[in-house]
Amino acid sequence: GARLWQELLKWNGWGYNDSKFIFNKKGQAEFTGKRYRLGGMVLPTFKEWIEKTFGASLEHKTTSRASLNVNDVPPPIVNEEFLQDLRATKISYSQDAEDRVFRAHGHCLHEIFVLREGMFKRIPDIVVWPVCHEDVVKIVELACKHNLCIIPFGGGTSVSSALECPEEEKRMIISLDTSQMNRILWIDEKNLTACVEAGIVGQDLEKQLAESGFCTGHEPDSMEFSSLGGWVATRASGMKKNIYGNIEDLVIHIKMVTPRGIVEKNCQVPRMSTGPDIHHFIMGSEGTLGVVTEVTIKIRPVPEYQKYGSVVFPNFERGVACLREVAKQRCAPASIRLVDNAQFQFGHALKPQVASIFTSFLDGLKKFYITKFKGFDPNILCVATLLFEGDREKVLQHEKQVYDIATKFGGLAAGEDNGQRGYMLTFVIAYLRDLGLDYYVIGESFETSVPWDRVLDLCRNVKERIVRECKEKGVQFAPLSTCRVTQTYDAGACVYFYFAFNYRGISDPIHVYEQIERAAREEILANGGSLSHHHGVGKLRKRWMKESISDVGLGMLRSVKEYVDPNNIFGNKNLL
Amino acid sequence: MKCYTPVIYKGLSPCKPNAIKSAVLQSEQVQYVIKQLAKEMGESPDIIQEEAMEILDEMGHRMQLGAVRFFAFTLSKIFKQLFQRVCVNEEGMQRLQHAIQEHPVVLLPSHRSYVDFLMLSYLLYTYDLALPVIAAGIDFLGMKIVGELLRRAGAFFMRRSFGGNRLYWAVFAEYVKTMLRSGYAPIEFFLEGTRSRTAKTLTPKFGLLSIVMEPFFKREVFDTYLVPISISYERILEESLYAYELLGVPKPKESTSGLLKARRILSDNFGTIHIYVGQPVSLRTLASGRISRCPYNLVPRHLPQKPSEDIQEFVSDVAYKMELLQIENMVLSPWVLVAAVLLQNLPAMEFELLIEKTLWLKGLTQTFGGFIEWPDNLCAKKAVLSGLTLHSNIAGLVDGHVVLNDKGVEDGAVGEIVFRHALAVLMCATYRNQLLNVFVRPALVAVALQMAPSFRKEEVYSCFNFLRDVFSDEFIFFPGISLKDFEEGCFLLTKCDAIQTSQQEIYPTDKGSGTVSFLSAMFRPFVEGYQVLIRLNTYIPVVNNAYKPRRLKSQLIFRYLSKEMKEAFTEKQFIPAVRNFVFQLLEKGSTQCYEALSSDMQKNALSALVQLGAVKKKKTPNGFTYNVNQEAVGKILDMFDARIPVQKPVAARL
């Protein structure tokens, strides 16, 4: 099974092999494959948008190498005694170069860039595929016995350099791929919980639960590829957290194998007062303490009714004010997101060709109503997308409540279709970076959480900072620097930034890119934002940990690591 | 009528002055303080709100284009009467135009005259730039119609002191910040706080600066531009007024009738005005890496928060930096050179020699980076003559000699020779002082060279360092970089061949001894003046009671007094006592240091003693009182005579 999944996915980019943006023979953009709603559709205005936004041209193309050059791959460090012991366990493993490279990275820009044009200095020396908790126990014991390094690998969607192997690691590095631990062990309908092996990927978990009429409702944007264990290890957050909660709200019980042994609680209860919650040492530990093998997670009956929606606001300020009010009244729908104008225009550029004249006429009418009749400036307005879930009557009631609030902030309902497209784009947008890379455009997203009163200042300042840094670093075309508010909380919001630029004329684009991203993070921190809302720290954001949680705080985490893993078997060097 | 369509801030949402006022009143910041005060005083918040409203009405501007046009019209007439020319650096105006569109802008002009802000607004109007709102002293409101007119032209008024009044502080700070955040208009104020009566740049005030910097610290704005502006006058409108003031003849209150009397001035000629708009300085760039962001992240931004120590230090550094930029860009007229030369050669100087010396000083000034307005083709004689013509009230040509015009000065009500001479000297000094800002570093090295017991580097530096400390209120030094200042001074002196340095020593060259002695003579009034004033400090209590001048020189008495007199005194007692004292010394001829009569120098000397720990300043219900520590004062005087050994650790860094 392991190989099959790997073969479905790109080795040097995001997602499925068969799904990607291309320019067809007519020079029009198109999304291939049948997996997404956008699949097979032509996007007539997209090319123009790319050219206008990035100053990119279809004539200037860079291409990735077609396949992995096995000769470039660093030779594995092999501990023969360990191999002998491993063989005895019958756990499947591989020392194949492609398998190792596949697990040597996440999806940070620099990692993809290396795949396309270079080679990692250090990659795992062996990949192992445990199929159950006991296998993991055996592997960890062997690693301790032979003093080797284990890096747990789930879905491989990390965007914090968490999967990169420390260059200076001299021990054999074992990539512990959890993907074969993907069963639902049991479902408890009385307590609405399910015990699931940690390697299961989000979409499979939801599919399998749905067969019994349940769901977890945990839908991070990466849910097609990311794993339950990964969510726990990074403190993940899902799009529909307003109903279902973030991972820390969903988890009832965790089993983790550490060099010290197994850590778990003695019961599966909604809450307990037994000192600091040991789950909180595990959640966000980013693979530095052990391997999460089994998780008991809350489940809910699949909702009867889902409805998308969207609201246009005259400007971003009004939109944020509306979201704040919605949060204040605690009536946020399953998901509510506000995109700024640049992202609204971007979404617009991804509109597929409409089939009938009638629809295009309707679109025109809508546009006329909003811009001419209501006086919204198309270069300033912004859009909120909504997703309601529950039983039909309640959804409709809820919908009315939210739209009523929106009206108070000058919002206009803009239809279900716009809302649905917005959420569909969430999954497709990750594919865009690969297209950009072909045309000298590099980009990335990053996120933060921030108190309500600072949302506007933070968004404005970070975007401005990016634009300025690009200019200073010699980027010739103004970058795309855009943001959206993706989650609302009582005390603040989660903000997501997209940032991309055309790097023609720059000799070391990745370095420039990293400098700018770093400046943007500094700006976020200076504006009272957090180091990360849900991406985690990894190795990418380690430098700011001390500032983020204080010396003592860092010492507390270090002492836990010291106790649990004194020989640094889990040596991915994340976080601390 | 001129079509005025100014360039404005890109993020500006236009609003009326009254909308700003109500935004301020409704702001979380002000509301918080109102509630706080209501709770503490057991008063209804409405009453305090009312009070806040009154404060706002008192301070708020009501900028109206009509008033601006009226001002522009009248001012252009008046300015044309008064001044020959107004020179502006065009590229500075262009930079300013860009800056205004990009970020909120704070204009920081030097302050030598009331003309400053009128001229600047007029200039911005002429160049189609957004008109600034200007922080003005509340005393202007005493002038009936003019106060209101200024208000309509964009002035807002701040009380001179409001340290204790939390409501006033909150309302004022929020008023300024609201205008800044919204990019409503450039904010203009004077770092020096008041007009410098001596043309030396005054040490900066930090209050308003820290207010305008706060929105950036809290990241309410992306950046803020600080624009240093140097305005220099060939002849200062208020020159004689200042001299009287420095000599203790009280300053007339701002009044409309006073202004009308000033019409007489209209028939006079005040030469050229130079305005140099400096490069806008990005606050973000200045703050980069200096400010810890934590304190502002952990408290809601609307709560009043005392700035942390590193913020305070940063504000002070920025203030000094801006003043140093003002100084750097200040245009100096040839007359400034003439005044400097003349003051060293009183009572009379041969005209030809004056020209020769002036020309020499011009070269030196340029070497030191001074910015002299001296057209290439203008011969020295013409330059000196035109200076003498413009300043005929100060000096004149008599029988081929240039002498101070101290005979028929003004009405002569005081009628004393000393007073009249002092008046002329102080007026003349006002022009020489413009040079001191530029000369202070090399010149203090020169003074130190003469003070130090040997040419050993560490001894010279030690003297320099001491002088820099003593004169820290007199001249503008960037805080904490004494060694750098010393090195700069040495570098400039080396550049003009006045000194040579070896590994261990600094010594004047044969050629350069003239320069060194000129430079130290230039600062002698300060060195001597301070010595006299500091020495007097030990006598102050006696001065108040029964001063007997004859005994001044007696060391015995000195010792006696320093032991016996422990009484505290106030600044109000200090200034007149010292003035009388110096007056008597001058009458007797036991000193020639007329500048010691200047209340400015007297205050600075006192404050230097406080900073050096020789005088204790205490806050009492009736203001500040001072207590002299005789021993410490004695030590400082010894330092002037270079009788204190060098401190080794300092020398080690050289």
Short mmCIF file of C-alpha atoms in Angstrom, two decimals, chain B residues 197-198 242-249 426 474 533 571 574-576 578-579 594-606:
data_model
loop_
_atom_site.label_atom_id
_atom_site.label_comp_id
_atom_site.label_asym_id
_atom_site.label_seq_id
_atom_site.Cartn_x
_atom_site.Cartn_y
_atom_site.Cartn_z
CA ARG B 197 17.25 83.31 22.26
CA THR B 198 20.90 82.69 21.60
CA TYR B 242 16.16 88.44 22.86
CA ALA B 243 19.15 90.39 24.10
CA TYR B 244 16.97 92.37 26.49
CA GLU B 245 15.35 89.20 27.65
CA LEU B 246 18.69 87.52 28.31
CA LEU B 247 19.70 90.52 30.36
CA GLY B 248 16.59 90.20 32.47
CA VAL B 249 14.42 92.92 31.03
CA LEU B 426 24.93 89.48 23.29
CA GLU B 474 24.98 74.46 26.24
CA LEU B 533 29.10 81.25 37.45
CA GLU B 571 16.07 79.48 40.32
CA PHE B 574 19.49 82.47 41.65
CA ILE B 575 19.20 84.30 38.33
CA PRO B 576 18.84 87.90 39.61
CA VAL B 578 23.93 86.01 39.82
CA ARG B 579 23.11 88.78 37.38
CA TYR B 594 29.87 89.98 29.37
CA GLU B 595 28.19 86.82 28.22
CA ALA B 596 28.03 85.58 31.80
CA LEU B 597 25.18 88.09 32.10
CA SER B 598 23.07 85.94 29.82
CA SER B 599 20.33 84.23 31.77
CA ASP B 600 20.59 81.39 29.27
CA MET B 601 24.17 80.67 30.24
CA GLN B 602 23.32 81.07 33.91
CA LYS B 603 20.55 78.51 33.70
CA ASN B 604 22.66 76.10 31.72
CA ALA B 605 25.53 76.38 34.19
CA LEU B 606 23.20 75.65 37.07
#
